[in-house]
Coordinates of C-alpha atoms and ligand atoms in Angstrom, one line a residue:
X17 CA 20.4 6.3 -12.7
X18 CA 17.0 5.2 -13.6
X19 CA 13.7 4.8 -11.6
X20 CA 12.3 3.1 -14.8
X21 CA 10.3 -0.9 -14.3
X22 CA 9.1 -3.4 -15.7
X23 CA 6.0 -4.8 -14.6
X24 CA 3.3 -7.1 -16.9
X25 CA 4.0 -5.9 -20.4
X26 CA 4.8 -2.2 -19.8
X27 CA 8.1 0.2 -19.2
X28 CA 7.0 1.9 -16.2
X29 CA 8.6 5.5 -16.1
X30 CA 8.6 5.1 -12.4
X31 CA 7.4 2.5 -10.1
X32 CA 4.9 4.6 -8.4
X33 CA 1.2 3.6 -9.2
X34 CA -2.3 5.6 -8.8
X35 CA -4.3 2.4 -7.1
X36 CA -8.4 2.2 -6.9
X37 CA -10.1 4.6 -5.8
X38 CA -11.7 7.8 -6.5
X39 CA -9.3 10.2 -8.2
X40 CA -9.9 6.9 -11.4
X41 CA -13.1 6.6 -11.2
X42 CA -13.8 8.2 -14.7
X43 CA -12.7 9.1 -17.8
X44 CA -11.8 12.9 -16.8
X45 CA -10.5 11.6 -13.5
X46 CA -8.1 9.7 -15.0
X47 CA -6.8 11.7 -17.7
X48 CA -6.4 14.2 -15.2
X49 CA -4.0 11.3 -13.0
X50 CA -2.1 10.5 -16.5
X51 CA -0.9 14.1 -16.5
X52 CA 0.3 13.6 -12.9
X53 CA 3.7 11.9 -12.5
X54 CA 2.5 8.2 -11.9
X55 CA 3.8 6.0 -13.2
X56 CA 0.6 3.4 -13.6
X57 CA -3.1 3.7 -13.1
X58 CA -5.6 1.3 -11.9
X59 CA -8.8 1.9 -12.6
X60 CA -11.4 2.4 -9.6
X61 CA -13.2 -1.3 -8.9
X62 CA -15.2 -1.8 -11.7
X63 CA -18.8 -3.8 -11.2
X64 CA -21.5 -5.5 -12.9
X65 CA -23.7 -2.1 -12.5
X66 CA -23.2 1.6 -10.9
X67 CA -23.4 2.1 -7.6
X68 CA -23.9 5.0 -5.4
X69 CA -23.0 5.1 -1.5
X70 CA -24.7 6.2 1.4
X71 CA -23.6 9.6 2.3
X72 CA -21.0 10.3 4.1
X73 CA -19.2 7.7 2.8
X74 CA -15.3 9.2 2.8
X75 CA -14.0 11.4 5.9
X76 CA -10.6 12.0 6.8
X77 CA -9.6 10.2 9.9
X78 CA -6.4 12.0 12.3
X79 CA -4.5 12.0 9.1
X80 CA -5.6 8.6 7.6
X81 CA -9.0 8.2 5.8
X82 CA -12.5 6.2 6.5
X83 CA -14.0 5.0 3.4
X84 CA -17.3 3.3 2.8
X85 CA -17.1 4.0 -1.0
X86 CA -18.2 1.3 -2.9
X87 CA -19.3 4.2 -5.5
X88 CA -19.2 3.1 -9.4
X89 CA -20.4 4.4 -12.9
X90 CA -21.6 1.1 -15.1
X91 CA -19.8 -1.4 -16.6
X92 CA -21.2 0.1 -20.1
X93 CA -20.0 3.2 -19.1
X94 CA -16.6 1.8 -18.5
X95 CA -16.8 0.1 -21.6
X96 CA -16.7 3.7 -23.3
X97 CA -14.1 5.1 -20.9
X98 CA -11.5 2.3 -21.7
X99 CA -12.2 2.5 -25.6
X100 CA -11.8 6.1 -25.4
X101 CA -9.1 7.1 -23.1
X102 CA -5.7 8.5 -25.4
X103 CA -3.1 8.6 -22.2
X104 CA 0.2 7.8 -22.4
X105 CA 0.3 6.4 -19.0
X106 CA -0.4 2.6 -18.7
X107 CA -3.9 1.7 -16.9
X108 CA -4.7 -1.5 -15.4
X109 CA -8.6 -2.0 -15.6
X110 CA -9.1 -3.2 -11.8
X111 CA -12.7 -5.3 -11.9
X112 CA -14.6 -6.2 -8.3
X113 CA -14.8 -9.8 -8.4
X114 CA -16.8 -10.2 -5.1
X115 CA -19.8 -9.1 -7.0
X116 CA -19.5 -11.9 -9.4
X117 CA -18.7 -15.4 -10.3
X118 CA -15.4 -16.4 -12.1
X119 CA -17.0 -16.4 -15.2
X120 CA -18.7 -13.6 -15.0
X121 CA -15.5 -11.8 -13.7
X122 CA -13.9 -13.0 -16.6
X123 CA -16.5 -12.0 -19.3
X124 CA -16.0 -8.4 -17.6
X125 CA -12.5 -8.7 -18.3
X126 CA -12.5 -9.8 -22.2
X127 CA -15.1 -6.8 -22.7
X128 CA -12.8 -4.7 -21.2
X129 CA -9.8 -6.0 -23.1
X130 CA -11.7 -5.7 -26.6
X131 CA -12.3 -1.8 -25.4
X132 CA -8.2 -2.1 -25.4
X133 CA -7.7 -2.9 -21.5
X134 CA -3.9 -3.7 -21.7
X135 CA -4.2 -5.8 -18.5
X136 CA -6.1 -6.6 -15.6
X137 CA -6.6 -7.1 -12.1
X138 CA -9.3 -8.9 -10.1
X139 CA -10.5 -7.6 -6.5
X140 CA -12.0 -10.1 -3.8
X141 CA -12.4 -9.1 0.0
X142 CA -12.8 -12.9 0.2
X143 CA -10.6 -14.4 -2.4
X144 CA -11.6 -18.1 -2.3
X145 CA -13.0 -17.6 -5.9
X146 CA -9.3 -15.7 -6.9
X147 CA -7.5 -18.2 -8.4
X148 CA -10.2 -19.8 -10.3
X149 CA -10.5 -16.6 -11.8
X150 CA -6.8 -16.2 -12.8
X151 CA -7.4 -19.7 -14.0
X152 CA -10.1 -19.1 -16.3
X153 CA -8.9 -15.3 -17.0
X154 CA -5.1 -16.5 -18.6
X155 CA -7.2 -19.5 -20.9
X156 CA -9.1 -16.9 -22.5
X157 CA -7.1 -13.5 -22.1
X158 CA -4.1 -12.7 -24.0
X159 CA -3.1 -9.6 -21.7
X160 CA -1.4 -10.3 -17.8
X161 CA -3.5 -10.9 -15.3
X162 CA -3.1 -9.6 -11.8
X163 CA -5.0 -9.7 -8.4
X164 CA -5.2 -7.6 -5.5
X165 CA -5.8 -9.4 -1.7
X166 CA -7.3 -7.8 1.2
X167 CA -5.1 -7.5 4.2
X168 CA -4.8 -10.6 6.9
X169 CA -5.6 -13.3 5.0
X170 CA -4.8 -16.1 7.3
X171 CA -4.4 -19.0 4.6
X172 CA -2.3 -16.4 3.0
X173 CA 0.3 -18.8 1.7
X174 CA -2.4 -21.6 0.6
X175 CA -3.7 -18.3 -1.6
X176 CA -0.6 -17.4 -2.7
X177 CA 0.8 -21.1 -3.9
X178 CA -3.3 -21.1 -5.9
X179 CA -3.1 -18.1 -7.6
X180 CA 1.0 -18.7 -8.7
X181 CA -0.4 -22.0 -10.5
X182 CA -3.1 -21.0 -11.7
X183 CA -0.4 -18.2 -13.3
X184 CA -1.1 -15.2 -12.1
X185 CA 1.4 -12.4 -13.4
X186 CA 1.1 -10.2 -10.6
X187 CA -0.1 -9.8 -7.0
X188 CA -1.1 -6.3 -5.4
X189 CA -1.6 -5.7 -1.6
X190 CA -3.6 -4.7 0.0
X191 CA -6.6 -2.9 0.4
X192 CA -8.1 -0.7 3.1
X193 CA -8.2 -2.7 6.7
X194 CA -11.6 -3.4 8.0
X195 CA -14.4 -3.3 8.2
X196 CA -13.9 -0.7 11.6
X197 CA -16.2 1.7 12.9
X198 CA -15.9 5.0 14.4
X199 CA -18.3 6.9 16.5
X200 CA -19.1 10.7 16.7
X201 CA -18.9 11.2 21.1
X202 CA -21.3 13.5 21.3
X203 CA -24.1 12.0 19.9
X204 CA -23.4 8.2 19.5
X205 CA -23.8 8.4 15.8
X206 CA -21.9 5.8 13.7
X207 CA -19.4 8.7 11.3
X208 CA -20.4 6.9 8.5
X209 CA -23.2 6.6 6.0
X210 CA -22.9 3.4 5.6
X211 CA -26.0 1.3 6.5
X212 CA -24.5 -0.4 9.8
X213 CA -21.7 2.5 10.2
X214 CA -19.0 0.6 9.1
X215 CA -16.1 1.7 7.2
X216 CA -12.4 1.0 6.2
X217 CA -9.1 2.7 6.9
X218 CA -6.3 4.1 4.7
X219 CA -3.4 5.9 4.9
X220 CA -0.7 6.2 7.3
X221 CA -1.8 4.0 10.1
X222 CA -1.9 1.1 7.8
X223 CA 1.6 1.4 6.6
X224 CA 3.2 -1.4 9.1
X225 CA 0.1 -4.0 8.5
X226 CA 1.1 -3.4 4.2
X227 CA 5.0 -3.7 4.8
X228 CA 4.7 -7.1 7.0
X229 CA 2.3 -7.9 4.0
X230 CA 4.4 -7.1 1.2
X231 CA 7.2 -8.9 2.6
X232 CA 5.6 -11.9 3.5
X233 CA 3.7 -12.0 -0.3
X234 CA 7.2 -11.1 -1.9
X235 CA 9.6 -13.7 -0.3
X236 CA 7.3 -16.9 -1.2
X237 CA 6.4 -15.3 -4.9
X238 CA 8.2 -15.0 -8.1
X239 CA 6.1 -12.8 -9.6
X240 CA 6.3 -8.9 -9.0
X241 CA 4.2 -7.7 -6.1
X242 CA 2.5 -3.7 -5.6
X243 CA 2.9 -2.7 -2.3
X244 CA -0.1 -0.5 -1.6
X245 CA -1.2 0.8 2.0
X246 CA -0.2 3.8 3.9
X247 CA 2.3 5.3 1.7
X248 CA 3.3 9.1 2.6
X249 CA 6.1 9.5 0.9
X250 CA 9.6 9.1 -0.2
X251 CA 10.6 7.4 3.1
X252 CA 7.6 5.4 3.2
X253 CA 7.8 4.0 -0.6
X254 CA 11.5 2.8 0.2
X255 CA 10.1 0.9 2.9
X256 CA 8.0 -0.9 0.2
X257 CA 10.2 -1.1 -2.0
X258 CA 13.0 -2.5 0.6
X259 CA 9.8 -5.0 2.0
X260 CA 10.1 -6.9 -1.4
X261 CA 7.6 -4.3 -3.6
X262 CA 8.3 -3.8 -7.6
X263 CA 5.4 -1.3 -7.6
X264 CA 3.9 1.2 -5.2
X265 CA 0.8 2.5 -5.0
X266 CA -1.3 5.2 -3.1
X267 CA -4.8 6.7 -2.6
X268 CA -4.9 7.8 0.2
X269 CA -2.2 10.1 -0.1
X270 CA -3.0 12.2 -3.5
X271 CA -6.6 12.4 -2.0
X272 CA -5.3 14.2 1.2
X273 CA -2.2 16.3 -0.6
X274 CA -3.1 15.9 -4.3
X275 CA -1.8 14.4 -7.1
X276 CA 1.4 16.4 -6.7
X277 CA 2.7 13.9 -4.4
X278 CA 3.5 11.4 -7.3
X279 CA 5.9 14.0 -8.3
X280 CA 7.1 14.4 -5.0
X281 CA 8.2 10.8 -4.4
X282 CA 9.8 10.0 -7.9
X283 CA 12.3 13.3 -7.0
X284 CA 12.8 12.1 -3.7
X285 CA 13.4 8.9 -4.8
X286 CA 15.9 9.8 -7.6
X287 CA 17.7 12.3 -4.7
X288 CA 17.9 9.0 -2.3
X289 CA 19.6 6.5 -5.3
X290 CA 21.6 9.7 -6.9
X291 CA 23.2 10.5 -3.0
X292 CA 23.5 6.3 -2.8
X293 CA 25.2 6.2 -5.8
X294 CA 22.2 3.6 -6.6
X295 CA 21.9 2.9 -10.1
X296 CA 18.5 0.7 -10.2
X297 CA 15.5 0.4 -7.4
X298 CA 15.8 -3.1 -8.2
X299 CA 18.7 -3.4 -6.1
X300 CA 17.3 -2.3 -3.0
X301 CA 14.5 -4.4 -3.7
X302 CA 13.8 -7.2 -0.9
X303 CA 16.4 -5.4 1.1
X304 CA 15.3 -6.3 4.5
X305 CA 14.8 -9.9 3.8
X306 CA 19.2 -9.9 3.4
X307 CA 18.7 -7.6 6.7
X308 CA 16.4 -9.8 8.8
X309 CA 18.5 -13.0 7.6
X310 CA 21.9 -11.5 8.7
X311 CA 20.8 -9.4 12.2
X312 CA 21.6 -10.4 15.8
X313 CA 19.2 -9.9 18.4
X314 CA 20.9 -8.8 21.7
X315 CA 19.2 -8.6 25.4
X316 CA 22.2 -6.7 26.5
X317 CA 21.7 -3.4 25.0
X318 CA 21.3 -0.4 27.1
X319 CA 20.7 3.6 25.9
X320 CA 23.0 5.9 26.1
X321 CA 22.6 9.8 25.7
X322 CA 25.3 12.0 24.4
X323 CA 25.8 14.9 26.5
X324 CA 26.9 17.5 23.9
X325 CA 23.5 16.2 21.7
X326 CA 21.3 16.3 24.9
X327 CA 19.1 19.6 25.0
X328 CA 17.4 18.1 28.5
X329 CA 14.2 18.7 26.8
X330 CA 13.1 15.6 29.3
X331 CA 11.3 13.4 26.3
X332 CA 13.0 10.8 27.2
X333 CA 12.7 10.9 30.9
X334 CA 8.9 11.3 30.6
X335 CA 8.3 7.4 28.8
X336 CA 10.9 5.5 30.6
X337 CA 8.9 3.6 32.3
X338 CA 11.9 2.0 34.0
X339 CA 12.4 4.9 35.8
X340 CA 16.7 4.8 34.5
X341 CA 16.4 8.6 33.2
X342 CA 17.8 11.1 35.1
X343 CA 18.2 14.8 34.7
X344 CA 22.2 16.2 35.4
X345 CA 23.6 19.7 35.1
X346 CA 24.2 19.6 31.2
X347 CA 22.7 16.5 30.2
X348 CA 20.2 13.7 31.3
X349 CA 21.7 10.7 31.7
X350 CA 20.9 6.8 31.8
X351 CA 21.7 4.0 35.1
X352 CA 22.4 1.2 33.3
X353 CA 22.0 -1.3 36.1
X354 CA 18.1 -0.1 35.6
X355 CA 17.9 0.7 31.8
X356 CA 15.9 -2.4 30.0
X357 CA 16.8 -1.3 26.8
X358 CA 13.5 -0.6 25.2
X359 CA 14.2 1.7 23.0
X360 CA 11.3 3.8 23.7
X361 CA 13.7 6.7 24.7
X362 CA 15.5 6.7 21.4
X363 CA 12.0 7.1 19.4
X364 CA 11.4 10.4 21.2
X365 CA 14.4 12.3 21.5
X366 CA 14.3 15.2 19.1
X367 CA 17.7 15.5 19.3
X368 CA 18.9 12.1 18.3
X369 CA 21.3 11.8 21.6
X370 CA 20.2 8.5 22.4
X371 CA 22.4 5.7 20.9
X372 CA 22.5 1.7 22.2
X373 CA 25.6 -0.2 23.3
X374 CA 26.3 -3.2 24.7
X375 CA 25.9 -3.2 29.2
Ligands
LIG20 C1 -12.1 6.3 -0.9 C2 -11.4 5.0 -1.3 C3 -12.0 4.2 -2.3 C4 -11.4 3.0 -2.7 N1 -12.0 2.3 -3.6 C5 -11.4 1.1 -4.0 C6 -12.0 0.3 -5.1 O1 -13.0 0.7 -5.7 N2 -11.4 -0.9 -5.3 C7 -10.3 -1.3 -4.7 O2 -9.7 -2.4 -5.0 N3 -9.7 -0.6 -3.7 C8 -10.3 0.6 -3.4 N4 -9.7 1.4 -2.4 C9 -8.5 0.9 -1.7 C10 -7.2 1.5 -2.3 O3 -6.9 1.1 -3.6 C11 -5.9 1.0 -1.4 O4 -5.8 -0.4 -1.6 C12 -6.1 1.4 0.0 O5 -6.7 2.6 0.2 C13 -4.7 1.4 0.7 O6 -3.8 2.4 0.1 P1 -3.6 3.9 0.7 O7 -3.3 3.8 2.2 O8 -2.6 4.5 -0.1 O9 -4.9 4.6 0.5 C14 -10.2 2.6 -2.0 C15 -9.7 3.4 -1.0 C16 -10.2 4.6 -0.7 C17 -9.5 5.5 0.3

């Protein structure tokens, strides 16, 4: 089997991706992320000039991250990095467009292109400008063009039908959720240096917001789609992948654990396909669209808890909130005249003893 992609013009040795951020923020940064197993790197959000940001301006966050990094060497700067890199891994030059008009965006781009950019990719938190971009960016670019949205865009398939005709050869979602705010208790301090507090979140709390993304983006568009947001891990990047995703990127992640964890998820995706006798990623791709088309919904279900599993640790018993959890000799076990069905039960037994049948 083979985890191998295509995506714009490149063979991707994986379909894991380094997105923007800091570990490619410069030219020793990201040779260091070439060496890691990745599979593609975005560059971080290049602007018009460097940027520094208030202090702090990252902090970890009960296993996710706070970010107000909007941190940047100059565009000249990049201009050297691009023409100088020698890695064998592909890099997608990733430029901020909400610092800039669309033609301004897209002068950015052809410098970047002439320092041997192989593609792409324009940024907007408010991407009303986007596909005007794209527009202007595929007349006068010969390398594919991408984009990446911020999350909840509520005109999101107005966007998405823009930037397809205006031919954009790739879409990447999302970024980090916000802006949100988080408060030190003791002393009523904002955490964060930015100038009104404010931050965005990463990591693993955002991982249901991306996958509802990803699969909404990826059933309306052609065009191959980077699930980025709150990916862990192995588990996690299936999820992506099953959501519609053709690439799948993380910060967040190689930030917290390192860059190790590219590594990590390619063997545990090549263990998952090898045990599945799976011969391609591509044919898990979209997976739960087939799912959600085929399923059932029942209001008829009730738990059930295997006595032999059971270990009458009482997790269950302590969240029903329907009270239908009772403790026996060996066992606990469920009154199905009370039981609602929930599921909230199943989600905390250690044991997995809980199973659903029809009442
Ligand atoms: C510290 C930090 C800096 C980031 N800087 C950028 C950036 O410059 N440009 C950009 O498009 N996204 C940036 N992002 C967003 C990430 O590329 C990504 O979309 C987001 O963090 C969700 O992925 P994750 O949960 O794997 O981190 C940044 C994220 C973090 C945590």
């Amino acid at each position: 089997m083979s985890l191998s992609v295509d995506f714009l013009d490149f063979r991707l040795k994986n379909p894991l991706m380094l997105t923007e951020g800091p570990l490619s923020g410069t030219k020793e940064l990201i040779e260091k992320a070439s060496r890691s197993a990745a599979g593609l790197i975005f560059t971080k959000g290049i602007r018009p000039k460097a940027a520094l940001s208030p202090v702090p301006y990252i902090r970890k966050y009960q296993g996710s991250l706070l970010n107000a990094d909007w941190s940047c060497i100059g565009f000249e700067q990049w201009i050297d990095v691009i023409h100088s890199l020698d890695i064998e891994t592909p890099l997608v030059a990733s430029i901020a467009k909400n610092y800039v008009t669309p033609d301004q965006a897209v002068e950015m781009a052809e410098k970047l292109v002439q320092a041997g950019s192989r593609a792409v990719s324009f940024v907007d938190y408010k991407p009303v400008q986007l596909s005007e971009t794209v527009k202007i960016a595929k007349r006068r670019l010969t390398v594919p063009v991408m984009v990446k949205l911020p999350p909840f865009l509520p005109d999101l398939e107005e966007v998405l039908t823009s930037l397809v005709s205006a031919g954009v050869d790739a879409i990447a979602a999302m970024d980090s959720v916000g802006p949100v705010l988080s408060i030190n208790a003791e002393t009523g301090e904002p955490l964060m240096g930015s100038p009104d507090g404010s931050a965005y979140l990463s990591g693993k709390y955002i991982l249901p917001v991306a996958l509802k993304y990803i699969y909404e983006i990826a059933r309306f568009v052609d065009v191959p789609v980077v699930g980025v947001g709150g990916v862990t891990g192995c588990d996690s990047a299936l999820q992506m992948i099953m959501a519609g995703a053709t690439g799948v990127g993380m910060v967040t992640t190689p930030m917290l654990k390192g860059l190790e964890v590219f590594s990590i998820v390619e063997n545990g995706l090549i263990e998952y396909c090898t045990e599945k006798s799976i011969e391609k990623l591509s044919s898990i791709r979209g997976l739960t669209r087939k799912k959600i088309r085929e399923r059932k919904t029942s209001l008829s279900v009730r738990a059930e808890i295997d006595p032999l599993l059971c270990t009458s640790c009482g997790a269950c018993r302590s969240v029903c909130y329907s009270l239908a959890i009772n403790p026996g000799v060996d066992s606990y076990s469920v009154r199905k005249d009370t039981c609602v069905g929930c599921g909230l039960c199943d989600s905390v037994c250690p044991a997995g003893a809980v199973s659903f049948g029809e009442w």
